[in-house]
């Protein structure tokens, strides 16, 4: 036999011992091939015919199969056809050997699903080279399989992680919603309704209407710049502080050192300012805060940079509650700690909102704007409060041609039910 | 958002174009941090080509102004248009940071010229 000139270096990973199944009814052929393959560093099994070959293939899952054409009990093409029809084994690399040596049999071999074909008599070195090439293909396949498995693993972990984040966000969103006031009568003579849609799961808009004493109701609406969890956390902590202050002025005074004056909005805002400097990204808060006294119907309020709420008188007259002011958090802004006040009469309606409601654009890039919002508030003044809010929000949605608001959106309506006693 | 920087004597002119919002804050912050680090005390922000400005951007403008004031420096805004001018005015920003009609006006403004308090 001619000396070996074709090298068969192991071009597959060192930690991989390829397994090869030889299926041939000729014992001598099998033995010669096995010896050479073992020398190459392969694990080798033998089968004496196609049926035996299938049984062994199912058990050992070889990387490569060398199968003879002519065999009793399932010949080469039949073996191939069964193997390739099995999803769990159809990627096994199959080299078919044949003594026929005709073009027709080559086609037949490939049609049966063989990956390679060699006619007998063959040069052993050529078969070894073909096997080495087949194993290299198999090695690549293995790498792809490994990478797939890794990707699946990473993907599973990401999905798990994502799910956990989703759960967290849902909890956070539920927590934020729990801080919002219950719609309906909030105190004798005052009914509220609201709509609230963060642009992400949670956001920086927050508001409340909260009875403080038998006669006083505190209310605010705030907008923390930015979106998402960061803004929500700041909004929640600020809200917690304010609500605690109104729930228990004594405790708030001592714990926070605010020198809390329950019904002095300007005073409260000036204290908040000191506690909430703007962040590195310019994060800040705009807030409108008021206290309603049911005895007089008077709302005393102060604002820091928040869009002025709209007061719609029962006769349709409209007032803006607040002169332009700047947000909290910047020492460079001169702030006059002054309260303003307005008196609500029976049938008057107060609408508070965040800029996400009116700073929304149509296809031409035109903002819906305050004027359209104000017109919508006036137009809906005779609807029930809840229906009015639905209509106002619908107007904004129609304008932007999208149900979803780009920014956090909040609107809070208060309706003075009857004259204060 | 596109940001171009050039020096005009002892001032730095920063020309912004496009959407100035939460998503573009890092680029803006980097440019401003560099100008502050270089020791400039006069900053002119040309807003003429800014098409959109959100509350994050508003906060960043106030923060920038604050940084310069801390060193007795000044910040001026130039020619905001349309929606951006409306947002700035609604937020009452011109009360804190002066707004000029042109880059020349902003550059000629005396460094000590402060917006009136009210």
Short mmCIF file of C-alpha atoms in Angstrom, two decimals:
data_model
loop_
_atom_site.label_atom_id
_atom_site.label_comp_id
_atom_site.label_asym_id
_atom_site.label_seq_id
_atom_site.Cartn_x
_atom_site.Cartn_y
_atom_site.Cartn_z
CA UNK A 1 0.00 0.00 0.00
CA UNK A 2 1.31 3.45 -0.89
CA UNK A 3 2.71 5.31 2.03
CA UNK A 4 0.46 7.86 3.59
CA UNK A 5 0.94 11.28 2.06
CA UNK A 6 -2.29 12.90 3.19
CA UNK A 7 -2.03 14.10 6.77
CA UNK A 8 -5.10 13.75 8.91
CA UNK A 9 -4.38 16.18 11.70
CA UNK A 10 -7.05 16.55 14.33
CA UNK A 11 -8.58 19.85 13.36
CA UNK A 12 -11.22 19.57 16.01
CA UNK A 13 -11.10 20.71 19.63
CA UNK A 14 -8.73 18.86 21.94
CA UNK A 15 -11.43 18.09 24.46
CA UNK A 16 -13.51 16.31 21.84
CA UNK A 17 -13.13 12.59 21.03
CA UNK A 18 -15.13 12.02 17.86
CA UNK A 19 -17.19 8.84 17.79
CA UNK A 20 -17.43 6.91 14.56
CA UNK A 21 -19.65 4.01 13.61
CA UNK A 22 -18.49 1.64 10.87
CA UNK A 23 -21.26 -0.36 9.23
CA UNK A 24 -20.01 -3.04 6.89
CA UNK A 25 -20.74 -6.74 6.52
CA UNK A 26 -17.06 -7.39 5.74
CA UNK A 27 -15.18 -7.97 9.01
CA UNK A 28 -11.72 -7.34 7.52
CA UNK A 29 -12.69 -3.98 6.05
CA UNK A 30 -14.18 -2.98 9.41
CA UNK A 31 -11.07 -3.99 11.33
CA UNK A 32 -8.63 -2.17 9.01
CA UNK A 33 -10.69 1.01 9.17
CA UNK A 34 -11.13 0.81 12.93
CA UNK A 35 -7.38 0.54 13.48
CA UNK A 36 -6.66 3.65 11.46
CA UNK A 37 -9.46 5.63 13.08
CA UNK A 38 -8.30 4.72 16.57
CA UNK A 39 -4.85 5.94 15.56
CA UNK A 40 -6.50 9.26 14.65
CA UNK A 41 -7.86 9.47 18.19
CA UNK A 42 -11.46 8.47 17.48
CA UNK A 43 -13.76 6.24 19.44
CA UNK A 44 -14.99 3.52 17.10
CA UNK A 45 -17.89 1.05 17.06
CA UNK A 46 -18.73 -1.57 14.47
CA UNK A 47 -22.00 -2.85 13.08
CA UNK A 48 -22.44 -5.78 10.73
CA UNK A 49 -25.43 -4.55 8.72
CA UNK A 50 -27.88 -1.69 8.38
CA UNK A 51 -30.29 -2.94 11.04
CA UNK A 52 -27.47 -3.48 13.58
CA UNK A 53 -26.09 -0.09 12.50
CA UNK A 54 -29.37 1.70 13.28
CA UNK A 55 -29.60 0.11 16.73
CA UNK A 56 -26.05 1.16 17.57
CA UNK A 57 -26.47 4.63 16.08
CA UNK A 58 -29.53 5.21 18.27
CA UNK A 59 -27.56 4.20 21.31
CA UNK A 60 -24.18 5.84 20.77
CA UNK A 61 -25.16 8.91 18.71
CA UNK A 62 -21.98 8.86 16.63
CA UNK A 63 -20.51 11.99 15.11
CA UNK A 64 -19.86 10.24 11.83
CA UNK A 65 -20.94 7.01 10.13
CA UNK A 66 -19.12 5.10 7.40
CA UNK A 67 -21.63 2.78 5.80
CA UNK A 68 -21.18 0.22 3.05
CA UNK A 69 -23.68 0.11 0.23
CA UNK A 70 -24.21 -3.62 -0.24
CA UNK A 71 -25.32 -5.33 2.97
CA UNK A 72 -27.91 -7.90 3.99
CA UNK A 73 -30.71 -6.66 6.29
CA UNK A 74 -31.03 -2.97 5.40
CA UNK A 75 -28.47 -1.85 2.83
CA UNK A 76 -26.62 1.48 2.80
CA UNK A 77 -29.28 3.67 1.10
CA UNK A 78 -32.09 2.15 3.19
CA UNK A 79 -30.08 2.72 6.36
CA UNK A 80 -29.43 6.30 5.30
CA UNK A 81 -33.06 6.99 4.56
CA UNK A 82 -34.19 5.78 8.01
CA UNK A 83 -31.41 7.66 9.79
CA UNK A 84 -32.07 10.93 7.99
CA UNK A 85 -35.79 10.66 8.70
CA UNK A 86 -35.02 10.66 12.43
CA UNK A 87 -34.91 14.25 13.69
CA UNK A 88 -32.60 13.37 16.52
CA UNK A 89 -29.99 11.86 14.23
CA UNK A 90 -30.40 13.47 10.85
CA UNK A 91 -27.44 15.77 11.28
CA UNK A 92 -25.06 12.80 11.66
CA UNK A 93 -22.43 12.94 8.93
CA UNK A 94 -22.68 9.87 6.67
CA UNK A 95 -20.06 8.63 4.20
CA UNK A 96 -21.30 5.87 1.91
CA UNK A 97 -19.00 3.33 0.29
CA UNK A 98 -19.93 1.43 -2.82
CA UNK A 99 -18.42 -1.07 -5.19
CA UNK A 100 -20.79 -0.07 -7.97
CA UNK A 101 -18.73 2.89 -9.05
CA UNK A 102 -21.36 4.36 -11.30
CA UNK A 103 -22.70 7.85 -11.57
CA UNK A 104 -26.22 6.60 -10.96
CA UNK A 105 -25.29 5.19 -7.57
CA UNK A 106 -23.66 8.46 -6.55
CA UNK A 107 -26.93 10.25 -7.18
CA UNK A 108 -28.82 7.51 -5.37
CA UNK A 109 -26.48 7.79 -2.36
CA UNK A 110 -26.99 11.54 -2.06
CA UNK A 111 -30.72 11.17 -2.58
CA UNK A 112 -30.82 8.73 0.32
CA UNK A 113 -29.20 11.47 2.41
CA UNK A 114 -25.50 10.57 2.45
CA UNK A 115 -23.20 13.55 3.02
CA UNK A 116 -20.29 12.08 1.12
CA UNK A 117 -19.62 9.16 -1.17
CA UNK A 118 -16.59 7.08 -2.05
CA UNK A 119 -16.35 4.34 -4.66
CA UNK A 120 -14.62 1.04 -3.95
CA UNK A 121 -11.87 0.25 -4.35
CA UNK A 122 -10.69 3.36 -2.63
CA UNK A 123 -7.34 4.68 -1.50
CA UNK A 124 -7.41 4.38 2.35
CA UNK A 125 -5.75 7.78 2.71
CA UNK A 126 -8.51 9.34 0.64
CA UNK A 127 -11.15 7.83 2.92
CA UNK A 128 -9.25 9.08 5.98
CA UNK A 129 -9.09 12.56 4.47
CA UNK A 130 -12.83 12.46 3.72
CA UNK A 131 -13.51 11.34 7.30
CA UNK A 132 -11.30 14.12 8.65
CA UNK A 133 -13.22 16.62 6.52
CA UNK A 134 -16.53 15.19 7.75
CA UNK A 135 -15.39 15.45 11.35
CA UNK A 136 -14.38 19.03 10.80
CA UNK A 137 -17.88 19.79 9.57
CA UNK A 138 -19.19 17.99 12.62
CA UNK A 139 -16.85 20.03 14.86
CA UNK A 140 -18.28 23.24 13.42
CA UNK A 141 -21.78 21.89 13.94
CA UNK A 142 -20.91 21.13 17.56
CA UNK A 143 -19.67 24.68 18.04
CA UNK A 144 -22.89 26.05 16.63
CA UNK A 145 -24.86 23.72 18.90
CA UNK A 146 -22.83 24.83 21.92
CA UNK A 147 -23.29 28.48 21.05
CA UNK A 148 -26.99 27.89 20.57
CA UNK A 149 -27.18 26.22 23.95
CA UNK A 150 -25.30 29.15 25.49
CA UNK A 151 -27.58 31.64 23.77
CA UNK A 152 -30.61 29.71 24.97
CA UNK A 153 -29.19 29.75 28.47
CA UNK A 154 -28.45 33.48 28.36
CA UNK A 155 -31.84 34.13 26.83
CA UNK A 156 -33.56 32.14 29.57
CA UNK A 157 -31.68 34.11 32.18
CA UNK A 158 -32.57 37.39 30.48
CA UNK A 159 -36.21 36.37 30.29
CA UNK A 160 -36.23 35.44 33.96
CA UNK A 161 -34.52 38.69 34.80
CA UNK A 162 -36.91 40.64 32.58
CA UNK A 163 -39.85 38.98 34.28
CA UNK A 164 -38.49 39.93 37.67
CA UNK A 165 -38.08 43.54 36.54
CA UNK A 166 -41.61 43.50 35.14
CA UNK A 167 -42.91 42.21 38.46
CA UNK A 168 -40.95 44.87 40.30
CA UNK A 169 -42.27 47.58 38.01
CA UNK A 170 -45.82 46.32 38.42
CA UNK A 171 -45.41 46.39 42.20
CA UNK A 172 -43.98 49.89 41.98
CA UNK A 173 -46.83 51.00 39.73
CA UNK A 174 -49.40 49.51 42.12
CA UNK A 175 -47.67 51.27 45.00
CA UNK A 176 -47.79 54.61 43.20
CA UNK A 177 -51.46 54.15 42.30
CA UNK A 178 -52.23 53.35 45.91
CA UNK A 179 -50.99 56.82 46.79
CA UNK A 180 -53.59 58.43 44.53
CA UNK A 181 -56.85 59.62 46.07
CA UNK A 182 -60.09 57.64 45.79
CA UNK A 183 -62.38 59.19 43.17
CA UNK A 184 -65.75 60.47 44.37
CA UNK A 185 -66.69 62.65 47.35
CA UNK A 186 -63.52 63.41 49.27
CA UNK A 187 -65.05 65.70 51.87
CA UNK A 188 -68.44 67.28 52.41
CA UNK A 189 -68.94 69.55 49.41
CA UNK A 190 -66.02 68.35 47.30
CA UNK A 191 -65.98 65.61 44.66
CA UNK A 192 -62.93 64.53 42.70
CA UNK A 193 -62.07 62.49 39.61
CA UNK A 194 -58.79 61.88 37.83
CA UNK A 195 -56.92 60.19 34.99
CA UNK A 196 -53.35 59.05 35.36
CA UNK A 197 -51.13 57.39 32.74
CA UNK A 198 -47.38 57.22 33.21
CA UNK A 199 -45.57 57.07 29.84
CA UNK A 200 -43.58 54.14 31.17
CA UNK A 201 -44.88 51.79 33.85
CA UNK A 202 -44.19 54.41 36.50
CA UNK A 203 -43.43 58.08 36.16
CA UNK A 204 -42.87 61.40 37.85
CA UNK A 205 -46.44 62.70 37.99
CA UNK A 206 -48.28 62.40 41.27
CA UNK A 207 -51.19 64.15 42.98
CA UNK A 208 -53.44 63.85 45.97
CA UNK A 209 -56.48 65.30 47.64
CA UNK A 210 -56.35 64.64 51.36
CA UNK A 211 -58.57 65.74 54.24
CA UNK A 212 -56.37 67.35 56.88
CA UNK A 213 -58.90 68.36 59.51
CA UNK A 214 -62.68 68.49 59.63
CA UNK A 215 -62.56 71.72 57.64
CA UNK A 216 -59.36 71.59 55.63
CA UNK A 217 -58.46 69.55 52.55
CA UNK A 218 -54.91 69.56 51.20
CA UNK A 219 -54.20 68.99 47.54
CA UNK A 220 -51.23 69.03 45.23
CA UNK A 221 -50.07 67.93 41.84
CA UNK A 222 -46.40 67.48 41.06
CA UNK A 223 -44.26 66.57 38.10
CA UNK A 224 -40.73 65.28 38.63
CA UNK A 225 -38.68 65.87 35.48
CA UNK A 226 -37.55 62.79 33.61
CA UNK A 227 -39.48 59.54 33.34
CA UNK A 228 -39.47 56.07 34.78
CA UNK A 229 -38.33 54.66 38.09
CA UNK A 230 -35.98 57.51 39.05
CA UNK A 231 -38.69 60.13 38.69
CA UNK A 232 -41.26 57.88 40.39
CA UNK A 233 -39.02 57.29 43.43
CA UNK A 234 -38.50 61.00 43.89
CA UNK A 235 -42.20 61.70 43.43
CA UNK A 236 -43.16 59.01 45.94
CA UNK A 237 -40.72 60.19 48.59
CA UNK A 238 -41.86 63.78 48.19
CA UNK A 239 -45.50 62.71 48.32
CA UNK A 240 -44.92 60.58 51.40
CA UNK A 241 -43.42 63.57 53.13
CA UNK A 242 -46.28 65.87 52.20
CA UNK A 243 -48.99 63.38 53.09
CA UNK A 244 -47.32 62.59 56.42
CA UNK A 245 -47.08 66.30 57.09
CA UNK A 246 -50.80 66.73 56.59
CA UNK A 247 -51.71 63.56 58.43
CA UNK A 248 -49.67 64.48 61.45
CA UNK A 249 -48.28 68.02 61.45
CA UNK A 250 -46.77 67.51 64.88
CA UNK A 251 -44.82 64.43 63.84
CA UNK A 252 -43.75 66.00 60.56
CA UNK A 253 -42.46 69.06 62.34
CA UNK A 254 -40.36 67.02 64.71
CA UNK A 255 -39.19 64.32 62.31
CA UNK A 256 -38.49 66.39 59.23
CA UNK A 257 -37.83 69.62 61.01
CA UNK A 258 -39.98 71.47 58.54
CA UNK A 259 -41.56 73.75 60.99
CA UNK A 260 -44.61 72.46 59.16
CA UNK A 261 -47.39 74.95 58.72
CA UNK A 262 -50.30 72.89 57.46
CA UNK A 263 -52.25 75.53 55.66
CA UNK A 264 -49.41 77.67 54.35
CA UNK A 265 -48.52 76.31 50.89
CA UNK A 266 -45.80 78.87 50.15
CA UNK A 267 -44.11 78.02 53.41
CA UNK A 268 -44.28 74.30 52.64
CA UNK A 269 -42.80 74.83 49.16
CA UNK A 270 -39.92 76.91 50.45
CA UNK A 271 -39.04 74.10 52.85
CA UNK A 272 -39.30 71.50 50.11
CA UNK A 273 -36.94 73.58 47.99
CA UNK A 274 -34.21 73.31 50.57
CA UNK A 275 -34.68 69.55 50.84
CA UNK A 276 -34.73 68.89 47.11
CA UNK A 277 -31.81 70.41 45.23
CA UNK A 278 -31.79 69.68 41.50
CA UNK A 279 -29.84 66.58 40.47
CA UNK A 280 -26.84 66.38 38.16
CA UNK A 281 -29.11 65.88 35.18
CA UNK A 282 -31.10 68.95 36.11
CA UNK A 283 -33.85 66.82 37.67
CA UNK A 284 -36.28 69.03 39.46
CA UNK A 285 -39.86 69.19 40.56
CA UNK A 286 -42.73 71.41 39.58
CA UNK A 287 -45.58 71.47 42.04
CA UNK A 288 -48.84 73.23 42.67
CA UNK A 289 -50.07 72.91 46.24
CA UNK A 290 -53.23 74.22 47.84
CA UNK A 291 -55.40 73.94 50.92
CA UNK A 292 -59.19 74.18 50.62
CA UNK A 293 -61.17 75.45 53.58
CA UNK A 294 -64.76 74.22 53.39
CA UNK A 295 -66.00 76.89 55.78
CA UNK A 296 -65.14 79.69 53.39
CA UNK A 297 -64.70 77.72 50.16
CA UNK A 298 -61.29 79.36 49.85
CA UNK A 299 -58.32 77.62 48.26
CA UNK A 300 -54.99 79.02 49.41
CA UNK A 301 -52.23 77.98 47.06
CA UNK A 302 -48.66 78.38 45.87
CA UNK A 303 -46.93 77.07 42.80
CA UNK A 304 -43.39 76.32 41.71
CA UNK A 305 -43.13 76.06 37.96
CA UNK A 306 -46.22 73.92 37.57
CA UNK A 307 -48.73 74.67 34.80
CA UNK A 308 -51.43 76.83 36.35
CA UNK A 309 -54.62 74.87 37.14
CA UNK A 310 -57.82 75.99 35.46
CA UNK A 311 -60.81 77.19 37.45
CA UNK A 312 -64.09 77.10 35.56
CA UNK A 313 -66.83 79.08 37.17
CA UNK A 314 -70.34 77.76 37.01
CA UNK A 315 -71.14 80.45 34.43
CA UNK A 316 -68.29 79.32 32.16
CA UNK A 317 -65.82 82.03 33.12
CA UNK A 318 -62.26 80.77 33.29
CA UNK A 319 -59.44 81.66 35.66
CA UNK A 320 -55.82 80.48 35.76
CA UNK A 321 -54.62 79.76 39.25
CA UNK A 322 -51.04 80.88 39.37
CA UNK A 323 -48.73 83.36 37.78
CA UNK A 324 -45.68 82.03 35.95
CA UNK A 325 -43.15 80.66 38.41
CA UNK A 326 -40.05 78.50 38.30
CA UNK A 327 -39.48 74.92 39.43
CA UNK A 328 -38.08 73.87 42.79
CA UNK A 329 -34.47 72.89 43.19
CA UNK A 330 -32.38 75.84 41.97
CA UNK A 331 -30.89 78.27 44.44
CA UNK A 332 -30.29 80.73 41.62
CA UNK A 333 -34.03 81.27 41.29
CA UNK A 334 -35.35 84.07 43.45
CA UNK A 335 -38.55 82.88 45.08
CA UNK A 336 -41.21 84.95 46.68
CA UNK A 337 -42.88 82.82 49.33
CA UNK A 338 -46.33 84.21 48.74
CA UNK A 339 -49.68 82.51 48.82
CA UNK A 340 -52.53 83.33 46.53
CA UNK A 341 -56.15 82.42 47.12
CA UNK A 342 -59.41 81.95 45.32
CA UNK A 343 -62.88 81.05 46.53
CA UNK A 344 -64.84 78.15 45.04
CA UNK A 345 -68.59 78.55 44.79
CA UNK A 346 -71.15 75.82 44.21
CA UNK A 347 -70.76 74.34 40.75
CA UNK A 348 -67.24 75.69 40.26
CA UNK A 349 -64.74 73.25 38.93
CA UNK A 350 -61.00 73.14 39.39
CA UNK A 351 -58.85 71.22 36.91
CA UNK A 352 -55.21 70.39 37.76
CA UNK A 353 -52.92 68.67 35.28
CA UNK A 354 -49.35 67.97 34.23
CA UNK A 355 -47.81 69.35 31.05
CA UNK A 356 -47.95 65.84 29.52
CA UNK A 357 -51.65 66.47 28.90
CA UNK A 358 -51.32 69.54 26.66
CA UNK A 359 -47.68 69.29 25.46
CA UNK A 360 -48.70 66.69 22.95
CA UNK A 361 -48.32 67.04 19.22
CA UNK A 362 -50.29 66.27 16.11
CA UNK A 363 -48.74 64.92 12.92
CA UNK A 364 -47.73 68.40 11.79
CA UNK A 365 -45.81 68.92 15.04
CA UNK A 366 -48.34 71.41 16.42
CA UNK A 367 -48.84 71.12 20.17
CA UNK A 368 -52.37 70.66 21.52
CA UNK A 369 -51.55 73.47 23.90
CA UNK A 370 -53.13 75.16 26.87
CA UNK A 371 -55.70 77.09 24.87
CA UNK A 372 -57.28 73.95 23.47
CA UNK A 373 -57.16 72.35 26.91
CA UNK A 374 -58.89 75.36 28.41
CA UNK A 375 -61.52 75.34 25.67
CA UNK A 376 -62.16 71.64 26.36
CA UNK A 377 -62.55 72.35 30.09
CA UNK A 378 -65.11 75.08 29.40
CA UNK A 379 -66.97 73.04 26.78
CA UNK A 380 -67.38 70.07 29.17
CA UNK A 381 -68.23 72.07 32.28
CA UNK A 382 -71.82 70.83 32.39
CA UNK A 383 -70.95 67.17 32.08
CA UNK A 384 -70.48 65.11 35.23
CA UNK A 385 -66.88 65.60 36.37
CA UNK A 386 -65.75 62.09 35.45
CA UNK A 387 -67.32 62.32 31.97
CA UNK A 388 -65.74 65.72 31.50
CA UNK A 389 -62.26 64.31 32.19
CA UNK A 390 -62.90 61.45 29.77
CA UNK A 391 -63.85 63.96 27.07
CA UNK A 392 -60.86 66.22 27.74
CA UNK A 393 -58.37 63.35 27.61
CA UNK A 394 -60.11 62.04 24.48
CA UNK A 395 -59.59 65.44 22.81
CA UNK A 396 -55.85 65.25 23.53
CA UNK A 397 -55.71 61.66 22.26
CA UNK A 398 -57.54 62.62 19.09
CA UNK A 399 -55.04 65.44 18.57
CA UNK A 400 -52.01 63.18 18.90
CA UNK A 401 -53.85 60.35 17.10
CA UNK A 402 -52.61 57.94 19.72
CA UNK A 403 -54.13 56.59 22.91
CA UNK A 404 -50.74 56.64 24.58
CA UNK A 405 -49.23 59.85 25.83
CA UNK A 406 -45.56 60.46 25.05
CA UNK A 407 -45.00 62.02 28.48
CA UNK A 408 -46.41 61.14 31.89
CA UNK A 409 -49.98 62.45 31.93
CA UNK A 410 -52.14 63.37 34.88
CA UNK A 411 -55.38 65.30 35.21
CA UNK A 412 -57.25 65.88 38.46
CA UNK A 413 -60.67 67.50 38.65
CA UNK A 414 -62.38 68.92 41.74
CA UNK A 415 -66.01 69.93 41.78
CA UNK A 416 -67.49 72.14 44.49
CA UNK A 417 -70.79 70.40 45.19
CA UNK A 418 -72.51 73.01 47.27
CA UNK A 419 -71.85 76.23 49.06
CA UNK A 420 -69.56 75.84 52.01
CA UNK A 421 -71.35 75.99 55.33
CA UNK B 1 -29.32 66.93 18.99
CA UNK B 2 -26.34 68.52 17.25
CA UNK B 3 -23.95 70.57 19.34
CA UNK B 4 -21.29 72.89 17.89
CA UNK B 5 -18.86 74.85 20.00
CA UNK B 6 -16.74 77.86 19.10
CA UNK B 7 -14.93 80.51 21.11
CA UNK B 8 -15.68 84.22 20.68
CA UNK B 9 -13.09 86.14 22.62
CA UNK B 10 -13.62 85.37 26.29
CA UNK B 11 -16.97 83.71 25.59
CA UNK B 12 -17.96 80.29 24.29
CA UNK B 13 -20.76 80.01 21.78
CA UNK B 14 -22.61 76.70 21.83
CA UNK B 15 -25.00 76.15 18.94
CA UNK B 16 -27.68 73.54 19.57
CA UNK B 17 -29.86 72.02 16.86
CA UNK B 18 -32.67 69.48 16.98
CA UNK B 19 -34.44 68.01 20.00
CA UNK B 20 -33.07 69.05 23.38
CA UNK B 21 -34.51 66.46 25.78
CA UNK B 22 -33.90 63.77 28.38
CA UNK B 23 -32.36 61.42 25.82
CA UNK B 24 -29.76 63.95 24.67
CA UNK B 25 -28.72 65.23 28.08
CA UNK B 26 -25.38 63.40 28.22
CA UNK B 27 -23.98 65.07 25.09
CA UNK B 28 -24.99 68.47 26.38
CA UNK B 29 -23.60 67.83 29.86
CA UNK B 30 -20.24 66.73 28.45
CA UNK B 31 -19.87 69.86 26.34
CA UNK B 32 -20.78 72.14 29.24
CA UNK B 33 -18.51 70.29 31.67
CA UNK B 34 -15.59 70.80 29.27
CA UNK B 35 -16.31 74.53 28.92
CA UNK B 36 -16.49 74.91 32.70
CA UNK B 37 -13.29 72.94 33.09
CA UNK B 38 -11.55 75.15 30.54
CA UNK B 39 -12.33 78.07 32.81
CA UNK B 40 -14.66 80.11 30.59
CA UNK B 41 -17.03 82.41 32.46
CA UNK B 42 -19.28 83.52 29.62
CA UNK B 43 -21.53 81.09 27.81
CA UNK B 44 -23.88 81.86 24.95
CA UNK B 45 -26.36 79.14 23.97
CA UNK B 46 -27.77 79.58 20.49
CA UNK B 47 -31.22 77.93 20.53
CA UNK B 48 -32.45 79.11 17.13
CA UNK B 49 -32.31 75.63 15.59
CA UNK B 50 -33.71 73.78 18.60
CA UNK B 51 -37.08 72.34 17.64
CA UNK B 52 -38.15 70.78 20.93
CA UNK B 53 -37.29 71.27 24.56
CA UNK B 54 -38.60 69.17 27.47
CA UNK B 55 -38.56 69.69 31.21
CA UNK B 56 -35.26 67.82 31.58
CA UNK B 57 -33.66 70.31 29.22
CA UNK B 58 -35.23 73.14 31.18
CA UNK B 59 -33.61 71.76 34.33
CA UNK B 60 -30.26 71.45 32.56
CA UNK B 61 -30.40 75.08 31.41
CA UNK B 62 -31.12 76.20 34.98
CA UNK B 63 -28.34 73.99 36.29
CA UNK B 64 -25.90 75.40 33.74
CA UNK B 65 -26.86 78.94 34.67
CA UNK B 66 -26.39 78.08 38.32
CA UNK B 67 -22.90 76.65 37.64
CA UNK B 68 -21.78 79.83 35.91
CA UNK B 69 -23.32 82.12 38.49
CA UNK B 70 -21.43 80.24 41.19
CA UNK B 71 -18.22 81.52 39.55
CA UNK B 72 -19.64 84.96 38.80
CA UNK B 73 -20.01 83.92 35.18
CA UNK B 74 -22.98 84.46 32.87
CA UNK B 75 -25.17 82.43 30.56
CA UNK B 76 -27.23 83.91 27.74
CA UNK B 77 -29.81 82.27 25.49
CA UNK B 78 -30.19 83.30 21.87
CA UNK B 79 -33.26 83.41 19.70
CA UNK B 80 -35.44 80.50 20.78
CA UNK B 81 -38.22 80.08 18.23
CA UNK B 82 -41.80 78.87 18.13
CA UNK B 83 -42.54 76.08 20.53
CA UNK B 84 -39.22 76.39 22.36
CA UNK B 85 -39.77 80.09 23.05
CA UNK B 86 -43.26 79.26 24.30
CA UNK B 87 -41.95 76.56 26.68
CA UNK B 88 -39.26 78.87 28.05
CA UNK B 89 -41.75 81.67 28.59
CA UNK B 90 -44.38 79.40 30.15
CA UNK B 91 -41.69 78.21 32.54
CA UNK B 92 -40.74 81.82 33.23
CA UNK B 93 -37.12 81.00 32.42
CA UNK B 94 -36.22 84.41 30.93
CA UNK B 95 -36.65 85.79 34.42
CA UNK B 96 -33.55 83.86 35.44
CA UNK B 97 -31.52 83.53 32.23
CA UNK B 98 -31.47 86.48 29.79
CA UNK B 99 -32.70 85.82 26.25
CA UNK B 100 -31.18 87.77 23.33
CA UNK B 101 -32.29 88.28 19.75
CA UNK B 102 -28.92 87.50 18.21
CA UNK B 103 -25.54 85.99 19.02
CA UNK B 104 -23.99 89.48 18.59
CA UNK B 105 -26.35 90.96 21.19
CA UNK B 106 -25.53 88.17 23.60
CA UNK B 107 -21.79 88.58 23.09
CA UNK B 108 -21.98 92.35 23.50
CA UNK B 109 -24.03 92.17 26.67
CA UNK B 110 -21.99 93.30 29.62
CA UNK B 111 -20.94 90.34 31.74
CA UNK B 112 -22.44 92.01 34.76
CA UNK B 113 -25.82 92.47 33.08
CA UNK B 114 -28.22 90.39 35.08
CA UNK B 115 -31.84 89.75 34.33
CA UNK B 116 -34.16 91.80 36.43
CA UNK B 117 -35.64 90.09 39.44
CA UNK B 118 -39.31 90.31 39.97
#
